Short mmCIF file of C-alpha atoms in Angstrom, two decimals:
data_model
loop_
_atom_site.label_atom_id
_atom_site.label_comp_id
_atom_site.label_asym_id
_atom_site.label_seq_id
_atom_site.Cartn_x
_atom_site.Cartn_y
_atom_site.Cartn_z
CA UNK A 266 7.69 11.50 -20.74
CA UNK A 267 4.37 12.64 -19.29
CA UNK A 268 4.14 15.45 -16.78
CA UNK A 269 1.05 13.88 -15.25
CA UNK A 270 1.61 12.48 -11.76
CA UNK A 271 -1.09 11.33 -9.34
CA UNK A 272 -0.59 11.44 -5.62
CA UNK A 273 0.26 8.02 -4.10
CA UNK A 274 -3.21 7.06 -2.82
CA UNK A 275 -5.21 7.81 -6.01
CA UNK A 276 -2.37 6.41 -8.11
CA UNK A 277 -2.89 3.06 -6.37
CA UNK A 278 -6.64 2.95 -7.11
CA UNK A 279 -8.58 1.74 -10.17
CA UNK A 280 -10.29 4.31 -12.37
CA UNK A 281 -13.79 3.26 -11.38
CA UNK A 282 -16.92 4.53 -9.67
CA UNK A 283 -19.29 2.65 -7.34
CA UNK A 284 -22.24 2.63 -9.74
CA UNK A 285 -22.84 2.62 -13.47
CA UNK A 286 -25.65 5.09 -14.00
CA UNK A 287 -28.81 4.22 -15.94
CA UNK A 288 -27.97 6.96 -18.43
CA UNK A 289 -24.71 5.18 -19.25
CA UNK A 290 -26.60 1.91 -19.72
CA UNK A 291 -29.11 3.65 -21.99
CA UNK A 292 -26.31 5.01 -24.16
CA UNK A 293 -24.80 1.54 -24.40
CA UNK A 294 -28.06 -0.09 -25.39
CA UNK A 295 -29.05 2.76 -27.71
CA UNK A 296 -32.51 3.22 -26.20
CA UNK A 297 -34.16 4.66 -23.12
CA UNK A 298 -35.50 2.41 -20.37
CA UNK A 299 -39.27 2.15 -20.13
CA UNK A 300 -39.06 1.43 -16.39
CA UNK A 301 -36.40 3.00 -14.17
CA UNK A 302 -36.48 0.73 -11.13
CA UNK A 303 -32.83 0.17 -10.26
CA UNK A 304 -31.47 3.15 -8.32
CA UNK A 305 -33.84 3.35 -5.32
CA UNK A 306 -35.09 6.66 -6.65
CA UNK A 307 -38.53 7.88 -5.62
CA UNK A 308 -40.47 7.64 -8.87
CA UNK A 309 -43.49 9.26 -7.21
CA UNK A 310 -41.55 12.51 -7.35
CA UNK A 311 -41.01 15.50 -5.10
CA UNK A 312 -43.63 17.68 -3.48
CA UNK A 313 -45.31 20.01 -5.99
CA UNK A 314 -44.52 22.78 -3.51
CA UNK A 315 -40.82 21.95 -3.86
CA UNK A 316 -41.08 22.00 -7.65
CA UNK A 317 -42.80 25.38 -7.56
CA UNK A 318 -40.23 26.78 -5.15
CA UNK A 319 -37.33 25.61 -7.30
CA UNK A 320 -38.97 27.00 -10.44
CA UNK A 321 -39.27 30.40 -8.78
CA UNK A 322 -35.66 30.17 -7.59
CA UNK A 323 -34.36 29.44 -11.10
CA UNK A 324 -34.47 33.10 -12.07
CA UNK A 325 -32.00 33.87 -9.28
CA UNK A 326 -29.59 31.08 -10.07
CA UNK A 327 -26.97 33.78 -10.58
CA UNK A 328 -26.69 33.93 -6.79
CA UNK A 329 -24.45 31.60 -4.81
CA UNK A 330 -26.22 29.39 -2.35
CA UNK A 331 -26.07 30.22 1.34
CA UNK A 332 -22.86 28.48 2.48
CA UNK A 333 -24.40 27.96 5.93
CA UNK A 334 -27.71 26.59 4.56
CA UNK A 335 -29.20 28.60 7.44
CA UNK A 336 -32.91 28.33 6.68
CA UNK A 337 -32.84 24.62 5.84
CA UNK A 338 -30.59 23.85 8.79
CA UNK A 339 -32.94 25.70 11.14
CA UNK A 340 -35.97 23.84 9.78
CA UNK A 341 -34.24 20.49 10.20
CA UNK A 342 -33.20 21.38 13.73
CA UNK A 343 -36.81 22.19 14.56
CA UNK A 344 -37.99 18.91 13.01
CA UNK A 345 -35.57 16.88 15.12
CA UNK A 346 -35.75 19.05 18.25
CA UNK A 347 -32.02 19.77 18.27
CA UNK A 348 -29.59 22.67 17.85
CA UNK A 349 -28.70 23.77 14.29
CA UNK A 350 -25.06 23.40 15.37
CA UNK A 351 -25.71 19.64 15.57
CA UNK A 352 -26.59 19.43 11.84
CA UNK A 353 -24.35 19.57 8.78
CA UNK A 354 -25.74 19.79 5.24
CA UNK A 355 -23.93 18.16 2.35
CA UNK A 356 -24.23 16.96 -1.23
CA UNK A 357 -26.30 13.93 -0.33
CA UNK A 358 -25.18 11.25 2.12
CA UNK A 359 -22.53 10.28 -0.44
CA UNK A 360 -20.82 13.65 -0.09
CA UNK A 361 -21.07 13.62 3.67
CA UNK A 362 -19.57 10.13 3.89
CA UNK A 363 -16.57 11.34 1.90
CA UNK A 364 -16.12 14.34 4.17
CA UNK A 365 -16.47 12.21 7.29
CA UNK A 366 -13.81 9.75 6.15
CA UNK A 367 -11.48 12.58 5.20
CA UNK A 368 -12.09 14.23 8.57
CA UNK A 369 -11.62 11.19 10.79
CA UNK A 370 -9.61 8.45 9.07
CA UNK A 371 -5.83 8.71 8.69
CA UNK A 372 -4.02 6.62 6.06
CA UNK A 373 -3.92 2.94 7.08
CA UNK A 374 -6.49 3.35 9.86
CA UNK A 375 -9.11 0.61 9.99
CA UNK A 376 -12.77 0.98 9.04
CA UNK A 377 -15.29 -1.84 9.38
CA UNK A 378 -18.36 -2.42 7.26
CA UNK A 379 -20.51 -5.24 5.94
CA UNK A 380 -19.45 -7.09 2.80
CA UNK A 381 -22.09 -6.12 0.25
CA UNK A 382 -23.25 -2.95 2.02
CA UNK A 383 -23.37 0.49 0.35
CA UNK A 384 -20.24 0.59 -1.85
CA UNK A 385 -19.83 4.37 -1.98
CA UNK A 386 -18.67 4.34 1.63
CA UNK A 387 -15.96 1.82 0.72
CA UNK A 388 -15.00 4.01 -2.25
CA UNK A 389 -14.34 6.96 0.06
CA UNK A 390 -12.39 4.87 2.57
CA UNK A 391 -10.09 3.63 -0.20
CA UNK A 392 -9.82 7.14 -1.65
CA UNK A 393 -8.47 8.58 1.59
CA UNK A 394 -6.15 5.68 2.35
CA UNK A 395 -8.13 3.86 5.03
CA UNK A 396 -8.18 0.07 5.26
CA UNK A 397 -11.47 -1.80 5.08
CA UNK A 398 -12.33 -4.81 7.20
CA UNK A 399 -15.59 -6.49 6.15
CA UNK A 400 -17.96 -8.84 7.94
CA UNK A 401 -20.63 -11.03 6.38
CA UNK A 402 -24.35 -10.48 6.45
CA UNK A 403 -26.36 -12.84 8.63
CA UNK A 404 -29.79 -13.94 7.44
CA UNK A 405 -29.96 -11.27 4.67
CA UNK A 406 -29.32 -8.48 7.18
CA UNK A 407 -26.30 -6.66 8.50
CA UNK A 408 -24.83 -8.36 11.58
CA UNK A 409 -24.45 -5.88 14.48
CA UNK A 410 -22.61 -8.39 16.67
CA UNK A 411 -20.06 -9.16 13.97
CA UNK A 412 -19.49 -5.47 13.24
CA UNK A 413 -18.87 -4.67 16.90
CA UNK A 414 -16.55 -7.66 17.25
CA UNK A 415 -14.60 -6.64 14.15
CA UNK A 416 -14.31 -3.07 15.44
CA UNK A 417 -12.74 -4.43 18.64
CA UNK A 418 -10.46 -6.89 16.86
CA UNK A 419 -9.20 -4.36 14.32
CA UNK A 420 -9.16 -1.24 16.49
CA UNK A 421 -11.49 0.43 14.01
CA UNK A 422 -11.90 4.19 13.72
CA UNK A 423 -15.29 3.99 11.97
CA UNK A 424 -17.98 1.33 11.78
CA UNK A 425 -20.57 1.73 9.02
CA UNK A 426 -24.07 0.40 9.59
CA UNK A 427 -27.22 1.14 7.55
CA UNK A 428 -30.65 0.85 9.15
CA UNK A 429 -32.79 0.12 7.16
CA UNK A 430 -30.28 -1.61 4.95
CA UNK A 431 -29.38 -1.27 1.30
CA UNK A 432 -29.34 -3.59 -0.70
CA UNK A 433 -31.61 -6.03 1.14
CA UNK A 434 -34.23 -3.72 2.68
CA UNK A 435 -33.84 -5.36 6.09
CA UNK A 436 -33.86 -3.51 9.39
CA UNK A 437 -33.01 -3.80 13.08
CA UNK A 438 -34.75 -2.32 16.09
CA UNK A 439 -33.66 0.92 17.65
CA UNK A 440 -32.84 -1.04 20.79
CA UNK A 441 -30.31 -3.07 18.77
CA UNK A 442 -28.63 0.13 17.61
CA UNK A 443 -28.38 1.44 21.17
CA UNK A 444 -26.87 -1.85 22.30
CA UNK A 445 -24.25 -1.52 19.54
CA UNK A 446 -23.22 1.87 20.87
CA UNK A 447 -22.72 0.47 24.35
CA UNK A 448 -20.43 -2.25 22.99
CA UNK A 449 -18.29 -0.20 20.59
CA UNK A 450 -14.59 0.05 21.45
CA UNK A 451 -13.37 3.34 22.89
CA UNK A 452 -12.57 5.84 20.16
CA UNK A 453 -14.71 4.18 17.50
CA UNK A 454 -17.49 6.12 15.76
CA UNK A 455 -20.64 4.44 14.45
CA UNK A 456 -21.70 5.82 11.06
CA UNK A 457 -25.45 5.21 11.14
CA UNK A 458 -26.85 5.56 7.62
CA UNK A 459 -30.59 6.24 7.91
CA UNK A 460 -31.31 7.10 4.27
CA UNK A 461 -34.56 5.11 4.40
CA UNK A 462 -35.65 6.15 7.90
CA UNK A 463 -38.90 7.73 6.71
CA UNK A 464 -40.07 4.34 5.42
CA UNK A 465 -39.05 2.34 8.48
CA UNK A 466 -41.21 1.12 11.38
CA UNK A 467 -41.20 3.59 14.24
CA UNK A 468 -39.37 1.21 16.57
CA UNK A 469 -36.47 0.90 14.11
CA UNK A 470 -35.35 4.48 14.74
CA UNK A 471 -33.42 4.85 18.01
CA UNK A 472 -33.63 7.85 20.29
CA UNK A 473 -30.05 9.07 20.55
CA UNK A 474 -28.74 12.25 22.16
CA UNK A 475 -27.15 14.19 19.28
CA UNK A 476 -24.22 14.98 21.59
CA UNK A 477 -23.44 11.28 21.91
CA UNK A 478 -19.89 11.20 20.52
CA UNK A 479 -20.12 7.50 19.64
CA UNK A 480 -22.36 8.04 16.61
CA UNK A 481 -23.09 10.26 13.62
CA UNK A 482 -26.40 9.81 11.79
CA UNK A 483 -26.96 10.41 8.08
CA UNK A 484 -30.26 11.41 6.46
CA UNK A 485 -31.23 12.47 2.93
CA UNK A 486 -33.79 14.20 0.73
CA UNK A 487 -33.09 11.66 -2.05
CA UNK A 488 -35.53 8.96 -0.99
CA UNK A 489 -38.78 9.85 0.78
CA UNK A 490 -38.63 13.46 -0.43
CA UNK A 491 -38.00 12.47 -4.06
CA UNK A 492 -35.08 14.82 -4.66
CA UNK A 493 -32.19 12.51 -5.55
CA UNK A 494 -31.05 14.77 -8.37
CA UNK A 495 -30.82 17.81 -6.09
CA UNK A 496 -28.15 16.19 -3.89
CA UNK A 497 -29.14 17.27 -0.39
CA UNK A 498 -28.28 15.23 2.67
CA UNK A 499 -27.54 16.00 6.29
CA UNK A 500 -25.65 14.61 9.25
CA UNK A 501 -26.70 14.77 12.90
CA UNK A 502 -23.99 14.62 15.52
CA UNK A 503 -22.13 16.30 18.37
CA UNK A 504 -21.38 20.00 17.92
CA UNK A 505 -17.62 19.46 17.96
CA UNK A 506 -17.74 16.82 15.23
CA UNK A 507 -20.22 18.79 13.12
CA UNK A 508 -18.04 21.91 13.39
CA UNK A 509 -15.13 19.86 12.08
CA UNK A 510 -16.79 19.59 8.68
CA UNK A 511 -16.24 23.32 8.19
CA UNK A 512 -12.50 22.65 7.97
CA UNK A 513 -12.78 20.62 4.77
CA UNK A 514 -16.21 20.92 3.15
CA UNK A 515 -17.10 22.65 -0.10
CA UNK A 516 -18.89 25.65 1.36
CA UNK A 517 -20.85 26.29 -1.84
CA UNK A 518 -21.52 22.61 -2.43
CA UNK A 519 -25.29 22.71 -1.99
CA UNK A 520 -26.72 24.95 -4.66
CA UNK A 521 -29.26 27.61 -3.83
CA UNK A 522 -32.10 26.03 -5.80
CA UNK A 523 -31.65 22.71 -4.00
CA UNK A 524 -31.71 24.40 -0.60
CA UNK A 525 -34.94 26.18 -1.43
CA UNK A 526 -36.54 23.03 -2.83
CA UNK A 527 -35.55 20.92 0.18
CA UNK A 528 -36.99 23.50 2.57
CA UNK A 529 -40.31 23.49 0.70
CA UNK A 530 -40.35 19.68 0.60
CA UNK A 531 -39.75 19.52 4.33
CA UNK A 532 -42.78 21.70 4.96
CA UNK A 533 -45.14 19.58 2.82
CA UNK A 534 -46.00 16.89 5.35
CA UNK A 535 -49.08 15.77 3.43
CA UNK A 536 -46.98 14.89 0.39
CA UNK A 537 -44.56 12.91 2.54
CA UNK A 538 -47.41 10.88 3.99
CA UNK A 539 -48.82 10.25 0.51
CA UNK A 540 -45.40 9.08 -0.65
CA UNK A 541 -45.15 6.68 2.27
CA UNK A 542 -48.54 5.25 1.35
CA UNK A 543 -47.55 4.95 -2.32
CA UNK A 544 -44.34 3.15 -1.40
CA UNK A 545 -46.13 0.75 0.95
CA UNK A 546 -48.60 -0.11 -1.83
CA UNK A 547 -45.77 -0.55 -4.35
CA UNK A 548 -43.94 -2.93 -2.02
CA UNK A 549 -47.03 -5.12 -1.92
CA UNK A 550 -47.36 -4.91 -5.70
CA UNK A 551 -43.74 -5.99 -6.22
CA UNK A 552 -44.18 -8.85 -3.77
CA UNK A 553 -47.26 -9.93 -5.71
CA UNK A 554 -45.37 -9.87 -9.01
CA UNK A 555 -42.66 -12.02 -7.45
CA UNK A 556 -45.19 -14.51 -6.13
CA UNK A 557 -46.97 -14.70 -9.48
CA UNK A 558 -43.68 -15.85 -10.98
CA UNK A 559 -42.84 -18.42 -8.32
CA UNK A 560 -40.35 -16.14 -6.56
CA UNK A 561 -40.31 -14.66 -3.07
CA UNK A 562 -39.88 -11.06 -1.95
CA UNK A 563 -37.86 -10.24 1.15
CA UNK A 564 -39.50 -8.02 3.80
CA UNK A 565 -38.55 -4.39 3.23
CA UNK A 566 -38.54 -1.19 5.26
CA UNK A 567 -37.30 0.87 2.31
CA UNK A 568 -38.56 2.09 -1.06
CA UNK A 569 -37.31 -1.02 -2.83
CA UNK A 570 -37.84 -4.77 -2.58
CA UNK A 571 -35.25 -7.52 -2.94
CA UNK A 572 -36.66 -10.50 -4.86
CA UNK A 573 -35.09 -13.90 -4.23
CA UNK A 574 -34.65 -15.56 -7.62
CA UNK A 575 -34.15 -18.93 -5.95
CA UNK A 576 -30.78 -19.85 -7.41
CA UNK A 577 -27.34 -18.21 -7.41
CA UNK A 578 -25.76 -14.96 -8.51
CA UNK A 579 -25.15 -16.15 -12.07
CA UNK A 580 -28.83 -16.86 -12.49
CA UNK A 581 -29.88 -13.52 -10.99
CA UNK A 582 -27.46 -11.70 -13.31
CA UNK A 583 -29.01 -13.48 -16.26
CA UNK A 584 -32.45 -12.36 -15.10
CA UNK A 585 -31.19 -8.80 -14.75
CA UNK A 586 -29.64 -8.87 -18.22
CA UNK A 587 -32.87 -10.19 -19.73
CA UNK A 588 -34.85 -7.44 -17.98
CA UNK A 589 -32.48 -4.80 -19.33
CA UNK A 590 -32.92 -6.17 -22.84
CA UNK A 591 -36.65 -5.51 -22.43
CA UNK A 592 -36.11 -1.94 -21.23
CA UNK A 593 -36.32 -2.54 -17.47
CA UNK A 594 -33.56 -0.97 -15.37
CA UNK A 595 -33.00 -2.90 -12.13
CA UNK A 596 -30.03 -3.80 -9.94
CA UNK A 597 -28.89 -6.58 -7.64
CA UNK A 598 -26.65 -7.07 -4.61
CA UNK A 599 -23.05 -7.73 -5.53
CA UNK A 600 -21.99 -10.27 -2.92
CA UNK A 601 -23.05 -13.88 -2.36
CA UNK A 602 -25.39 -15.14 -1.03
CA UNK A 603 -27.40 -11.89 -1.39
CA UNK A 604 -26.64 -11.83 -5.11
CA UNK A 605 -29.27 -14.52 -5.65
CA UNK A 606 -31.68 -11.54 -5.51
CA UNK A 607 -32.62 -8.72 -7.82
CA UNK A 608 -33.63 -5.36 -6.36
CA UNK A 609 -36.68 -3.47 -7.62
CA UNK A 610 -37.41 0.14 -6.69
CA UNK A 611 -40.92 1.17 -5.74
CA UNK A 612 -42.42 3.27 -8.52
CA UNK A 613 -45.59 4.27 -10.32
CA UNK A 614 -47.96 1.55 -11.49
CA UNK A 615 -47.07 1.98 -15.16
CA UNK A 616 -43.44 1.09 -14.45
CA UNK A 617 -44.33 -1.80 -12.18
CA UNK A 618 -46.71 -3.10 -14.86
CA UNK A 619 -43.84 -3.00 -17.35
CA UNK A 620 -41.72 -5.01 -14.90
CA UNK A 621 -44.56 -7.51 -14.40
CA UNK A 622 -44.81 -7.94 -18.16
CA UNK A 623 -41.06 -8.41 -18.64
CA UNK A 624 -40.26 -10.70 -15.72
CA UNK A 625 -41.72 -13.99 -17.05
CA UNK A 626 -39.69 -13.79 -20.27
CA UNK A 627 -36.58 -12.73 -18.31
CA UNK A 628 -36.90 -15.81 -16.11
CA UNK A 629 -37.42 -18.07 -19.12
CA UNK A 630 -34.35 -16.70 -20.86
CA UNK A 631 -32.27 -17.05 -17.68
CA UNK A 632 -33.37 -20.66 -17.20
CA UNK A 633 -32.47 -21.59 -20.75
CA UNK A 634 -29.21 -19.65 -20.89
#
């Protein structure tokens, strides 16, 4: 008889994670990818100032990181024109989503999201015993009306909404977000994931009072700042909600080197603007590659582009498999009808050229499979 015993909630869950990492895929295939275009990473890299700052900090890695992230929190507060008490730092948006669910959702309480939206959020809801209600996308974008209606029908505690959206790259106006807040049921909290906000049109980002207790906003250093491996994200919300994170968070969760690097990255505005320009150019390049192969690219306000392969999910998976066989790491949405697409991250020209070279053969193999 084993002494091992899981608690009831984890015991009821599969032993799985939301994503299979590219490193795992490389080990399976026995070779490295020549183009890493599947994880929405910023292949243009972090600010050189951030790299230098982290290199200098490495010698003092023996120190614990500041559990209050004081300097970074203050800089972010200045950037957004808010009080540091309205910001919480965490191990990327992923970590903050887990803390938020743990903080606000009791077992069997309802959470609404879009079917096919960011799966890590769903993973946390299941892990803390919440119950997911999903609505469908409408026109390759999340459906604000359906989410609000589902929140009313189910008596939801949280409603998750990404703007711009992953995996399709679509976006809604800030005015649409504000209208959602006005129509949420009493007691519901909108989780507004703005991981790609730095790439979005200006009118897509709503002006919201951080003390508005109907919403918490999530931002990250993983995308525009090119620091996905450092795991630094932050939440903006009312002081009372933000203070609640201190009850459950890992107070040494953000390492010292990451804090120092994120602060340096935040101060390098020229690098951020260059990255935005690089991403905009890469989106056009990816759209051109799609067009050259008789495919169409969906409009994107992110650092990736969804390419419509023109058939169904089985065909898109065959394309993806054929790309992987040629050393191209890409991903695709997991739910129909969005799974007719593959998703290509913006990256340096050498990697996009490798994708352009591999795509025609991948399509041929998929069509003859």
